[in-house]
Amino acid sequence: MSMGSLLEMKGITKVYPNGVLANDGVDFSVRKGEIHALVGENGAGKTTLMRVLFGLETPDEGEIYYKGSQLQISSPLQAIRSGIGMVHQHFMLAPSLTVTENIVLGVEPRKGLRFDWDQAVSKVKELAERYNLHVDPRAQIRDIPIGMRQKVEILKALLRGAELLVLDEPTAVLTPQETEELFASLMELKKQGHTMVFISHKLGEVKQITDRISVMRGGRMVGVRNTAEVSEADISRLMVGRDVLLRVNKPPAKPGKKVLEVESLSLFTPEGKALLDGVSFSVREGEILGIAGVEGNGQSELVEILTGLRQAHGGSLRIEGQLCTNAAPGQLRRLGVSHIPEDRMLHGVAVDAAIQENLMADRISKPDYSGKVFLRTKDIESTAKSLVQEFNIVARSPRTPVKMLSGGNIQKVVVAREFSSNPKLVIANQPTRGVDVGAIEFIHRKLVEICRSGVAVLLISADLNEVMSLSDRLLVFYGGRVVAGFSNADAVSEEELGLYMLGIKAQESAQLKEALA
Amino acid sequence: MGSTLKGIFSVGFGYSMLRVTTPILFAALGAVVSEKAGAVNIGLEGLMLISGVTGVIVSAWTQSAWLGLLAGLVLAVLFALFMGYFHIKLGTDMVLAGIAMNVIASGGTVFALFVASGDRGISSSLASKVLPTVELPLINKIPVIGPILSGHNVLTYFALLAVVGVWYFLYRTPLGLRLRAVGESPDSADSVGISVSKMRFLALGISGFLAGFGGCHLSMGYVSWFSRDMTAGRGFIGLAASALGGVHPIGTAIASLFFGFADALSNYMQSLSIPSEFVQMIPYLATVAALGVFARRQMSRERKGKKQAGREVA
Ligand SMILES: Nc1ncnc2c1ncn2[C@@H]1O[C@H](COP(=O)(O)OP(=O)(O)OP(=O)(O)O)[C@@H](O)[C@H]1O
Ligand SMILES: [Mg+2]
C-alpha cells in the first residue's frame, strides 16, 4: 500500500451478466485530501468502477483497501458506513418528497415513534450552512432547479458522514454559473479535509479543480498523471488513444432559402408571466444558428414549441413556408424536423427498448421497414447495424436495451436517429451533454457536415464554447426575449456575450433586426 | 322516485351506507399502503376471502369471535407475504401474482368451507360468532347523527381509526417515509441503503392485515356466515377507491364512502320492485363511471402538470 492513500482499488474486474467486460483488472488509488479526476471515453467503465466501490455492483475479482484495511463492500449501506458517499450520474431523488426528506431518508431523526420534521430541517440547514451548499429544505425536489438538486445529492452524502465523495459527472447538467458555485463548494469541502473523485468529460473543469487524473480506456486504467503536468490535449490523447481535434473545422456557410421562420412567438405561465415574449428569427438551409443564454431564459420552451411538445399562446411558426404553428410532433417530423432533446432519458429514448428499436422509432411505419402485416426485420436490423457502426455506439449488439448503455452512448443513439432521418431542420438542444471528447468531436463534425449539405441547424447550448465555435449566426436569449443577435458569430467575444446573457446589456432594435433576418 | 329519495335521505340509509363502506374501506386502505410502496395489490379480493373463511371456521371452533378475527388476520398477512415472495424474490409480475392469489383463494376457501362444514356454498351449519356492535356513548343521544354513527360493528370503527392510522404511518413516521420513497424512486432508496424488498414486504404485510379486517367484517359482522366469493369484487372496488382518492388515505376514505353509497343504494332498491339484476349492477357501474371521470381529470391535470414541469426545469 502506497503512502498516504485513502483508497486503493486493486485488480478490479467486473463482467456484467450480459457479458460486457466493463472493468478489466483496474487499479485505482486516491490520496487523502485530494480531488482526483477519473476520465475516459463513454463506456470506458468509470461509472462501473465507482458502482463497485459503492457496493452497487459486486466485482468478479479484485480488492478494495480503505484507510489501510481491506473492505468487503456488498451494499451501499456498508459503503456509507465506511464513509464513502456517491453522487450518481443520474439523480437518485424522489421528486415528490421534500429536500429535507430526501436528505435524511434512511437516517431520519425521531421523536418517539414519529419522524421529527423540525429537527430534520434544522439539521439540513446547519449542514448546508457549514458547507456553503444552499438549498431550500422545505421545497419539493420536483420544484427546484437542477443545480440545487445536485447540492441535495451532495448533502445527502455529507449527512451520512462521507469523507470520500464520488461525483459522477456532476457538471454535465449544470449551467456555467451553477458549475462555478459547485466548484466553490468542492474547494470548501477539500479545505475541510474531504477527499473527492470527480468524473467529467469537460477537460477544462478537470484542469481547473483536480490534483491528479486517472484515465480509463476500454475498461482498463491507462495512466495516472498530476494535473499540473498535463495539458487538455495530453489528457484527451490518453483517453482516446489518438489526437483529438478540440476545435471544429468549419467551411464557410452558404445560406440558402429560409427553412424555419418564427414570428413573434409568445408563451405565458398560468399566472401570466411571459416565458417567451415575441420571439422572432429564422434559420436558413446550410447555416447553423446558435442560441446562447443562461438556462431558464426561454430556450427550453422555445424548443418544446418548435418540436410540437408544447402549444404556443401567440405567434406563428413556418417550415419551408408552410404554416405549422402548434402542429403535433409527428406532423413536424414529417415536415423534416428532427430533434435532439436536452433530456435524453425523458424525451430521447425508450430506456427499456433495444437500441435498434430506438433507432427506428421515427421511421418504423415507413414502407422500407414495415410490410403490410409484419415488420421487415431484416431491413430494420441491417439499418440499425450500420447506424451503430457509423455512430460508434459501444454495445454488445443492436438488440441491447438502451438502459444498459453508458450515458454517452445513449446520447449517440439519439444523435444517430435524428441525423439519419433526412431532416430539413435539425434542432439540437445540448447535443453533447455528457459525451466524451472523442464523441463531442464526432457530433460536432457531423453537425457541420449535415448543415453544409444543405440542412438548417438550430443549436441551443449552455456550453459557450460550443455555441461560439459551431454557430454561423448567434442569438442571445434573456428573460424569454432575443436580446442580441450577431450575423457573424466569430466576431463576438466571450465577455461581450456574457454581458448580454446576464441581461446587463441589450442591443438596439435596428442592430437586432439585421442579425435576425 | 319520490319515495326512493326519501329512502336515501333516511337515517337507516345513512347507517347502512357506513356499514357497507367498511369492507371497501379496509380493502382501499390496503391498496393505498401497497401502492405507496410501488406494488399494486390485485390480490386484495383473495386475501379478504381467506380471512373471511378463516374467521368463520376458527370462531366456530373456539367459540370466540376475537380468536377468529386474529386467525383471519394472521392468514391474510401470511398469504400477502407469500404473494410478496413470488413478486419480490422470484420476480413474478405483481398483477399475475395477484390474479393467482385470487384464483387460489376463490377455490381454496370453498374447499376449506366444505371440509369444515360439509357445504360448498355457505357456512350456515357452523356455529360461528359475530364481532360485537358498539353503542357510542353520548353520540348515540344526538338525533339523526346518533343513529347513523352509533351501533355499528366494532370493525367499522376500526376502519375509521385505520384511516387515521394509515395516514399517520405514511406521513408522520420514518418507516412511512421510507416506504413512500421506495414506491416513488426505488433507486434513490437503494442508494441510501434502504432495502427495497424489505419495505415492499412490509407494505404487502400491512396491506394483507387491512384486507384481513375487511374479510372478517364481511363474514363476522356484515353477515354472520361465509359464502363462496362473498367479497363480490370489493377488493377491486377498493383498488378503484384508492386510485380515485389519489392514493391518499383521506381521499381514499371519501372515495370509499362514495362506493359505499352506491352499494347501499343497490341494497335499498332491491327492496323496490325493480329487477334485482339491474339494481345489483349499481356499485359496479358507479365504479366504472367514477374511474372514467377520474381518468379524464387526471389527463387534463397531467397536461397542465407537464407544462408546469417544463417551466420548472427551465
Ligand atoms: N447494467 C448494465 N448491464 C450491462 N452492461 C452495462 C450495464 N451498465 C453499464 N454497462 C456497460 O458497461 C460498460 C461501461 O459502462 P460505464 O457506465 O461504466 O461507462 P462510463 O465510463 O461511466 O461511461 P459514460 O462516460 O458514458 O458515463 C459500457 O459498455 C456499458 O454498456
Ligand atoms: Mg458514466
CSV table of C-alpha atoms in Angstrom, one decimal, chain A residues 54 76 92-97 101 105-106 108 113-115 142-143 156 160 269-270 296 301 310, chain B residues 168 172-174 177-178 180-181 184-185 187-194 307 310-314:
chain,number,residue,atom,x,y,z
A,54,PHE,CA,-20.2,1.9,-3.6
A,76,PRO,CA,-24.4,0.8,-0.3
A,92,MET,CA,-31.3,9.5,-7.1
A,93,LEU,CA,-34.0,11.6,-5.6
A,94,ALA,CA,-37.7,11.1,-5.1
A,95,PRO,CA,-39.4,14.0,-6.9
A,96,SER,CA,-42.5,14.4,-4.7
A,97,LEU,CA,-40.6,14.3,-1.4
A,101,GLU,CA,-36.9,14.2,3.4
A,105,LEU,CA,-34.0,9.4,4.2
A,106,GLY,CA,-32.7,6.3,6.0
A,108,GLU,CA,-34.3,10.2,10.0
A,113,LEU,CA,-42.4,7.0,17.0
A,114,ARG,CA,-42.7,9.9,14.7
A,115,PHE,CA,-40.4,11.5,12.2
A,142,ARG,CA,-39.6,18.5,-8.5
A,143,ASP,CA,-39.9,22.2,-7.9
A,156,LYS,CA,-27.2,13.5,1.3
A,160,ARG,CA,-24.1,10.3,6.4
A,269,THR,CA,-47.3,30.9,-17.3
A,270,PRO,CA,-50.8,30.4,-15.9
A,296,GLY,CA,-34.1,29.0,-17.9
A,301,GLU,CA,-39.8,26.4,-24.0
A,310,ARG,CA,-46.0,22.4,-26.2
B,168,TYR,CA,-50.0,8.8,10.4
B,172,ARG,CA,-45.5,11.0,10.1
B,173,THR,CA,-43.2,8.1,10.7
B,174,PRO,CA,-39.7,7.4,9.4
B,177,LEU,CA,-41.3,8.0,4.6
B,178,ARG,CA,-39.1,5.1,3.6
B,180,ARG,CA,-43.1,6.1,0.1
B,181,ALA,CA,-39.5,6.7,-1.1
B,184,GLU,CA,-41.6,6.5,-5.9
B,185,SER,CA,-37.9,6.0,-6.6
B,187,ASP,CA,-33.1,3.6,-6.9
B,188,SER,CA,-32.9,6.5,-4.6
B,189,ALA,CA,-33.9,4.4,-1.6
B,190,ASP,CA,-31.4,1.8,-2.6
B,191,SER,CA,-28.7,4.4,-2.9
B,192,VAL,CA,-29.1,5.3,0.8
B,193,GLY,CA,-29.1,1.8,1.9
B,194,ILE,CA,-32.8,1.2,2.4
B,307,LYS,CA,-46.3,22.2,-18.8
B,310,GLY,CA,-41.3,22.1,-18.3
B,311,ARG,CA,-41.3,25.5,-16.9
B,312,GLU,CA,-39.6,24.4,-13.7
B,313,VAL,CA,-36.8,22.6,-15.4
B,314,ALA,CA,-36.2,25.7,-17.5
